[in-house]
Amino acid sequence: MKTPSCLRLGGALAVTALALLFGGCQNVNTYENAESRANPTYVADKRVVTDNTLAGTVRVVSINQATVSGNLLKIQATVENLKSSVRTVNYKFEWVDVDGMAVNSPNEVWKSLTLQGRETTTISTVAITPKAADFRLKFRE
Amino acid sequence: MKLTAPSKFASVLAVGSLLMLTGCESPTETRTVDAKGPDVINTAAINTQDWANASDQLLASLLSSEALNNAPRTPAILAVDRIINNTQLMVDTDLLIKKIRVGLTQTGKIAVTNTLGLGERAVVASEAAELEEMQSGKKAKTLVPDFTLYAKLIQQTDRNSKLTQNTYSFQMSLVQVKTGLTVWEDEKQITKQTKAKPAIGW
């Protein structure tokens, strides 16, 4: 029995559409040791979301901190791309001293971050002054 | 009054010319943007955001390495060595080094000496030290640096039929003067791809 030509055409179109849909994805597979030996100091964070689209694209999984060079605060955030395609966002760390005043350090710059589909990675910064007590992490598209 | 064909043509030409000329008189528009932000113009060269980004990453790497913890004094004395620019760009390397110097000085762990090294800062500082010697009659005691900082910028260009790719490498090393050993070094890279322009464009 012959397949009608309209069905054949429809099938071909469906296959092409699926190939285009999934061919554009570049997801990342990750493997790590099952029982982590790291003992990070996690920071309880407060989140202010004004861009729901952005929040739906990149998620901050966790934030941890450490002290380096004796008295300088180091912050590391683990971020995840919630989408199945490559996404680029910009982020910036800002520092605040114990009096709540902004520490205008020269390393407060917007940085570009490209994440593959479903990729999780870390971003970090080091305060260049011991006066820095708190931090702010900002994201924008 | 009826217009003849030549006069119609002249009218159309006049109106067209007027429109074309007035179109050229669009006023220039300038806006101030964040020099460290994503709104700066992105080019195949190193832009302000790239300089800030590279210096931040190198600074964070140096401070995370704990290399400065073994300094014999606080603040440790740092002399800035040569900064070699092996890129095709005519750039002032202070765009990188100044940010590193500012960051290191703000930590309180480093003081940068100007009586050694090259450049206008070193010349003025040396002359000032000589003047001090002449006026006081005492030999000025120049502090021997504990560390020297050396940096190099490298550009690698790769091309295919569609893209030109420029990779800029920012290499930096911190050498302990007493031992001559490199106690920290790192390399940060920024890669930029530019689409080739079509041979004939309209």
Short mmCIF file of C-alpha atoms in Angstrom, two decimals:
data_model
loop_
_atom_site.label_atom_id
_atom_site.label_comp_id
_atom_site.label_asym_id
_atom_site.label_seq_id
_atom_site.Cartn_x
_atom_site.Cartn_y
_atom_site.Cartn_z
CA MET A 1 0.00 0.00 0.00
CA LYS A 2 1.31 3.43 -0.93
CA THR A 3 1.53 6.19 1.67
CA PRO A 4 -0.30 9.33 0.60
CA SER A 5 2.12 12.08 -0.50
CA CYS A 6 0.66 14.62 1.97
CA LEU A 7 1.47 12.26 4.86
CA ARG A 8 5.01 11.73 3.58
CA LEU A 9 5.50 15.48 3.33
CA GLY A 10 4.09 15.99 6.83
CA GLY A 11 6.40 13.33 8.26
CA ALA A 12 9.44 14.88 6.61
CA LEU A 13 8.51 18.31 7.96
CA ALA A 14 8.05 16.92 11.47
CA VAL A 15 11.46 15.22 11.38
CA THR A 16 13.11 18.42 10.13
CA ALA A 17 11.41 20.48 12.84
CA LEU A 18 12.56 18.06 15.54
CA ALA A 19 16.10 18.06 14.16
CA LEU A 20 16.14 21.87 14.18
CA LEU A 21 14.69 21.98 17.68
CA PHE A 22 17.15 19.56 19.24
CA GLY A 23 20.09 20.26 16.95
CA GLY A 24 20.34 23.80 18.38
CA CYS A 25 20.75 22.53 21.94
CA GLN A 26 24.19 22.23 23.48
CA ASN A 27 23.56 20.78 26.87
CA VAL A 28 26.33 19.86 29.29
CA ASN A 29 26.69 16.52 31.02
CA THR A 30 28.53 16.72 34.34
CA TYR A 31 30.09 14.02 36.51
CA GLU A 32 31.59 14.47 39.98
CA ASN A 33 32.45 12.42 43.03
CA ALA A 34 29.33 11.20 44.80
CA GLU A 35 30.53 12.12 48.28
CA SER A 36 32.06 15.58 48.25
CA ARG A 37 34.95 16.19 50.65
CA ALA A 38 34.64 19.96 50.38
CA ASN A 39 33.17 21.75 53.36
CA PRO A 40 32.07 25.16 52.09
CA THR A 41 30.73 27.94 54.29
CA TYR A 42 27.40 28.80 52.71
CA VAL A 43 25.91 32.27 52.94
CA ALA A 44 22.20 32.73 53.62
CA ASP A 45 21.25 35.07 50.82
CA LYS A 46 18.42 37.55 50.28
CA ARG A 47 17.07 37.82 46.72
CA VAL A 48 15.43 40.76 45.00
CA VAL A 49 14.04 39.83 41.57
CA THR A 50 12.88 42.60 39.25
CA ASP A 51 13.40 40.72 35.97
CA ASN A 52 11.43 37.48 36.01
CA THR A 53 12.64 36.48 32.55
CA LEU A 54 16.25 36.69 33.69
CA ALA A 55 15.45 34.84 36.92
CA GLY A 56 13.89 32.12 34.79
CA THR A 57 17.07 31.86 32.72
CA VAL A 58 19.85 31.84 35.28
CA ARG A 59 19.49 30.68 38.84
CA VAL A 60 21.90 31.22 41.74
CA VAL A 61 22.14 27.78 43.32
CA SER A 62 24.27 28.73 46.31
CA ILE A 63 26.77 31.29 47.57
CA ASN A 64 29.73 30.45 49.77
CA GLN A 65 32.50 32.53 51.25
CA ALA A 66 36.07 32.16 52.45
CA THR A 67 38.88 34.39 53.71
CA VAL A 68 42.02 34.70 51.60
CA SER A 69 45.36 36.46 52.12
CA GLY A 70 44.62 36.66 55.85
CA ASN A 71 41.72 39.11 55.94
CA LEU A 72 40.17 39.48 52.49
CA LEU A 73 36.70 38.15 51.80
CA LYS A 74 36.23 35.84 48.84
CA ILE A 75 32.74 35.11 47.51
CA GLN A 76 31.82 32.32 45.15
CA ALA A 77 28.38 31.84 43.62
CA THR A 78 27.24 28.68 41.87
CA VAL A 79 24.97 29.56 38.96
CA GLU A 80 22.88 27.37 36.70
CA ASN A 81 21.45 27.90 33.24
CA LEU A 82 17.83 26.78 33.46
CA LYS A 83 17.43 26.74 29.68
CA SER A 84 18.52 24.10 27.20
CA SER A 85 20.35 26.56 24.95
CA VAL A 86 23.42 28.73 25.32
CA ARG A 87 22.73 31.90 27.31
CA THR A 88 24.91 34.91 28.06
CA VAL A 89 24.26 37.15 31.04
CA ASN A 90 26.22 39.90 32.77
CA TYR A 91 27.02 39.94 36.45
CA LYS A 92 28.76 42.18 38.92
CA PHE A 93 29.88 41.88 42.54
CA GLU A 94 29.74 44.95 44.77
CA TRP A 95 31.20 45.36 48.24
CA VAL A 96 29.82 47.13 51.31
CA ASP A 97 31.74 47.97 54.49
CA VAL A 98 30.58 47.43 58.09
CA ASP A 99 28.96 50.88 58.13
CA GLY A 100 26.87 49.97 55.12
CA MET A 101 28.87 52.25 52.84
CA ALA A 102 29.69 51.07 49.32
CA VAL A 103 33.35 50.21 48.81
CA ASN A 104 34.10 51.55 45.37
CA SER A 105 36.78 49.10 44.43
CA PRO A 106 38.22 49.07 40.89
CA ASN A 107 37.28 45.44 40.41
CA GLU A 108 33.54 46.09 40.51
CA VAL A 109 32.94 45.48 36.82
CA TRP A 110 30.15 43.93 34.77
CA LYS A 111 31.40 40.64 33.45
CA SER A 112 29.96 38.53 30.71
CA LEU A 113 29.12 34.91 31.51
CA THR A 114 28.25 32.39 28.83
CA LEU A 115 26.60 29.18 29.97
CA GLN A 116 25.87 26.16 27.83
CA GLY A 117 22.44 24.58 28.09
CA ARG A 118 21.72 23.34 31.64
CA GLU A 119 25.30 24.10 32.64
CA THR A 120 26.25 24.87 36.22
CA THR A 121 29.39 26.89 36.91
CA THR A 122 30.91 29.14 39.55
CA ILE A 123 31.72 32.84 39.53
CA SER A 124 33.88 34.43 42.20
CA THR A 125 35.59 37.58 43.35
CA VAL A 126 37.92 38.74 46.08
CA ALA A 127 37.45 41.96 48.05
CA ILE A 128 40.51 44.13 47.65
CA THR A 129 40.11 45.76 51.03
CA PRO A 130 39.68 44.23 54.48
CA LYS A 131 36.95 46.84 55.06
CA ALA A 132 34.58 44.89 52.81
CA ALA A 133 32.09 43.09 55.05
CA ASP A 134 29.08 42.40 52.83
CA PHE A 135 28.55 41.81 49.15
CA ARG A 136 25.90 42.25 46.47
CA LEU A 137 25.72 40.11 43.36
CA LYS A 138 23.81 41.63 40.46
CA PHE A 139 22.69 40.05 37.19
CA ARG A 140 21.47 41.69 33.99
CA GLU A 141 20.91 40.54 30.43
CA MET B 1 -1.02 76.58 -14.42
CA LYS B 2 0.08 73.38 -16.01
CA LEU B 3 3.64 72.16 -15.50
CA THR B 4 5.59 71.00 -18.50
CA ALA B 5 7.57 67.77 -18.37
CA PRO B 6 11.00 69.46 -17.91
CA SER B 7 9.67 71.68 -15.12
CA LYS B 8 8.09 68.65 -13.39
CA PHE B 9 11.43 66.90 -13.52
CA ALA B 10 13.19 69.98 -12.11
CA SER B 11 10.67 70.16 -9.24
CA VAL B 12 11.11 66.50 -8.34
CA LEU B 13 14.88 66.90 -8.48
CA ALA B 14 14.76 69.97 -6.23
CA VAL B 15 12.54 68.28 -3.63
CA GLY B 16 14.72 65.14 -3.73
CA SER B 17 17.90 67.17 -3.25
CA LEU B 18 16.33 69.07 -0.35
CA LEU B 19 15.27 65.87 1.38
CA MET B 20 18.69 64.34 0.85
CA LEU B 21 20.55 67.35 2.20
CA THR B 22 18.31 67.85 5.23
CA GLY B 23 18.66 64.13 5.97
CA CYS B 24 22.41 64.60 6.27
CA GLU B 25 21.99 67.22 8.96
CA SER B 26 21.07 64.78 11.72
CA PRO B 27 22.61 66.03 14.98
CA THR B 28 25.29 63.89 16.62
CA GLU B 29 24.10 62.13 19.74
CA THR B 30 26.42 61.29 22.61
CA ARG B 31 25.57 59.51 25.81
CA THR B 32 27.65 58.60 28.81
CA VAL B 33 27.80 54.88 29.60
CA ASP B 34 29.34 52.81 32.37
CA ALA B 35 32.99 52.32 31.33
CA LYS B 36 33.02 48.96 33.09
CA GLY B 37 29.66 47.84 31.77
CA PRO B 38 28.28 45.87 28.85
CA ASP B 39 27.11 49.06 27.09
CA VAL B 40 30.63 49.99 25.97
CA ILE B 41 31.40 49.49 22.29
CA ASN B 42 32.69 46.00 21.64
CA THR B 43 35.46 45.84 19.08
CA ALA B 44 38.04 43.32 17.96
CA ALA B 45 40.54 45.17 20.15
CA ILE B 46 40.71 45.32 23.95
CA ASN B 47 37.97 47.62 25.24
CA THR B 48 37.57 49.18 28.68
CA GLN B 49 35.49 46.29 29.96
CA ASP B 50 38.16 43.81 28.85
CA TRP B 51 40.91 45.71 30.69
CA ALA B 52 38.79 45.87 33.84
CA ASN B 53 37.86 42.21 33.52
CA ALA B 54 41.44 41.01 33.02
CA SER B 55 42.81 43.07 35.89
CA ASP B 56 40.04 41.88 38.22
CA GLN B 57 40.66 38.22 37.39
CA LEU B 58 44.44 38.56 37.81
CA LEU B 59 44.05 40.46 41.06
CA ALA B 60 41.61 37.87 42.45
CA SER B 61 44.00 35.10 41.45
CA LEU B 62 46.97 36.79 43.13
CA LEU B 63 45.09 37.49 46.35
CA SER B 64 43.64 33.96 46.46
CA SER B 65 47.10 32.43 46.02
CA GLU B 66 48.30 33.52 49.48
CA ALA B 67 51.64 34.47 47.86
CA LEU B 68 51.69 37.76 49.76
CA ASN B 69 51.35 35.99 53.12
CA ASN B 70 55.06 35.14 53.14
CA ALA B 71 56.18 38.74 52.78
CA PRO B 72 58.85 39.80 55.29
CA ARG B 73 56.97 43.01 56.16
CA THR B 74 53.57 44.64 55.82
CA PRO B 75 53.11 46.35 53.51
CA ALA B 76 55.57 44.49 51.33
CA ILE B 77 57.48 46.62 48.81
CA LEU B 78 56.65 45.92 45.18
CA ALA B 79 58.56 47.15 42.13
CA VAL B 80 56.77 47.01 38.81
CA ASP B 81 59.02 45.42 36.20
CA ARG B 82 58.66 45.78 32.43
CA ILE B 83 55.23 45.29 30.91
CA ILE B 84 55.76 43.89 27.44
CA ASN B 85 53.11 44.57 24.80
CA ASN B 86 53.42 41.98 22.06
CA THR B 87 50.03 42.73 20.55
CA GLN B 88 49.44 44.64 17.33
CA LEU B 89 47.65 47.29 19.37
CA MET B 90 49.18 50.58 20.40
CA VAL B 91 47.97 50.55 23.99
CA ASP B 92 49.15 52.09 27.23
CA THR B 93 49.85 49.13 29.52
CA ASP B 94 48.84 51.29 32.49
CA LEU B 95 45.27 50.42 31.48
CA LEU B 96 46.04 47.05 33.06
CA ILE B 97 48.82 47.76 35.54
CA LYS B 98 47.26 50.80 37.17
CA LYS B 99 44.19 48.78 38.12
CA ILE B 100 46.40 46.07 39.60
CA ARG B 101 48.46 48.66 41.50
CA VAL B 102 45.33 50.37 42.87
CA GLY B 103 43.87 47.04 43.95
CA LEU B 104 47.07 45.82 45.61
CA THR B 105 47.61 49.13 47.41
CA GLN B 106 44.04 49.11 48.72
CA THR B 107 44.60 45.70 50.31
CA GLY B 108 47.16 47.30 52.62
CA LYS B 109 49.50 44.41 51.93
CA ILE B 110 51.55 46.10 49.21
CA ALA B 111 53.26 49.45 48.77
CA VAL B 112 54.57 50.14 45.28
CA THR B 113 58.03 51.70 45.03
CA ASN B 114 58.66 54.31 42.36
CA THR B 115 62.42 54.73 42.82
CA LEU B 116 63.05 51.65 40.73
CA GLY B 117 61.86 50.69 37.30
CA LEU B 118 61.00 52.57 34.15
CA GLY B 119 58.65 55.34 33.16
CA GLU B 120 57.83 58.86 34.25
CA ARG B 121 56.91 57.85 37.80
CA ALA B 122 60.36 56.33 38.38
CA VAL B 123 62.15 59.40 36.98
CA VAL B 124 60.29 61.87 39.21
CA ALA B 125 60.68 59.68 42.29
CA SER B 126 64.44 59.27 41.68
CA GLU B 127 64.89 63.00 41.18
CA ALA B 128 62.92 63.70 44.35
CA ALA B 129 65.14 61.25 46.28
CA GLU B 130 68.27 62.97 44.94
CA LEU B 131 66.90 66.37 45.94
CA GLU B 132 66.17 65.07 49.41
CA GLU B 133 69.77 63.81 49.67
CA MET B 134 71.15 67.18 48.54
CA GLN B 135 69.05 69.19 50.97
CA SER B 136 69.39 66.98 54.02
CA GLY B 137 73.01 66.02 53.39
CA LYS B 138 72.12 62.46 54.28
CA LYS B 139 72.16 59.51 51.99
CA ALA B 140 68.55 58.52 51.38
CA LYS B 141 67.78 54.94 52.27
CA THR B 142 66.00 53.34 49.37
CA LEU B 143 63.89 50.37 50.37
CA VAL B 144 64.79 47.20 48.55
CA PRO B 145 61.63 45.68 47.03
CA ASP B 146 60.38 42.35 48.32
CA PHE B 147 58.60 41.51 45.09
CA THR B 148 58.70 42.47 41.44
CA LEU B 149 55.74 42.26 39.10
CA TYR B 150 56.20 41.37 35.45
CA ALA B 151 53.52 41.23 32.76
CA LYS B 152 53.18 40.49 29.09
CA LEU B 153 50.34 40.97 26.63
CA ILE B 154 50.13 38.61 23.66
CA GLN B 155 47.74 38.57 20.71
CA GLN B 156 46.99 35.56 18.58
CA THR B 157 44.89 36.03 15.45
CA ASP B 158 43.17 33.14 13.67
CA ARG B 159 41.00 33.41 10.59
CA ASN B 160 38.66 31.30 8.53
CA SER B 161 36.44 32.33 5.64
CA LYS B 162 33.75 33.74 7.92
CA LEU B 163 35.42 34.81 11.14
CA THR B 164 38.48 36.55 12.50
CA GLN B 165 39.36 35.51 16.01
CA ASN B 166 41.63 37.53 18.29
CA THR B 167 42.79 35.98 21.54
CA TYR B 168 44.47 38.34 23.97
CA SER B 169 46.55 36.73 26.71
CA PHE B 170 47.35 38.70 29.84
CA GLN B 171 50.29 37.00 31.57
CA MET B 172 51.54 38.13 34.96
CA SER B 173 54.23 36.90 37.36
CA LEU B 174 55.19 37.88 40.89
CA VAL B 175 58.84 37.24 41.75
CA GLN B 176 60.23 37.17 45.28
CA VAL B 177 63.42 39.26 45.13
CA LYS B 178 65.23 37.44 47.96
CA THR B 179 64.99 34.04 46.34
CA GLY B 180 64.44 34.95 42.69
CA LEU B 181 61.57 32.50 42.64
CA THR B 182 58.26 33.11 40.95
CA VAL B 183 55.80 32.85 43.82
CA TRP B 184 52.69 33.44 41.72
CA GLU B 185 51.84 33.58 38.06
CA ASP B 186 48.71 33.37 36.03
CA GLU B 187 47.33 33.92 32.57
CA LYS B 188 43.90 35.22 31.61
CA GLN B 189 42.59 35.17 28.08
CA ILE B 190 39.91 37.10 26.27
CA THR B 191 38.82 35.80 22.87
CA LYS B 192 36.87 37.89 20.40
CA GLN B 193 35.36 36.75 17.12
CA THR B 194 34.52 39.23 14.39
CA LYS B 195 32.48 38.33 11.33
CA ALA B 196 34.19 39.08 8.03
CA LYS B 197 32.58 41.88 6.03
CA PRO B 198 31.18 40.92 2.63
CA ALA B 199 33.44 41.86 -0.25
CA ILE B 200 30.71 44.03 -1.84
CA GLY B 201 28.17 45.65 0.43
CA TRP B 202 25.29 48.02 -0.21
#
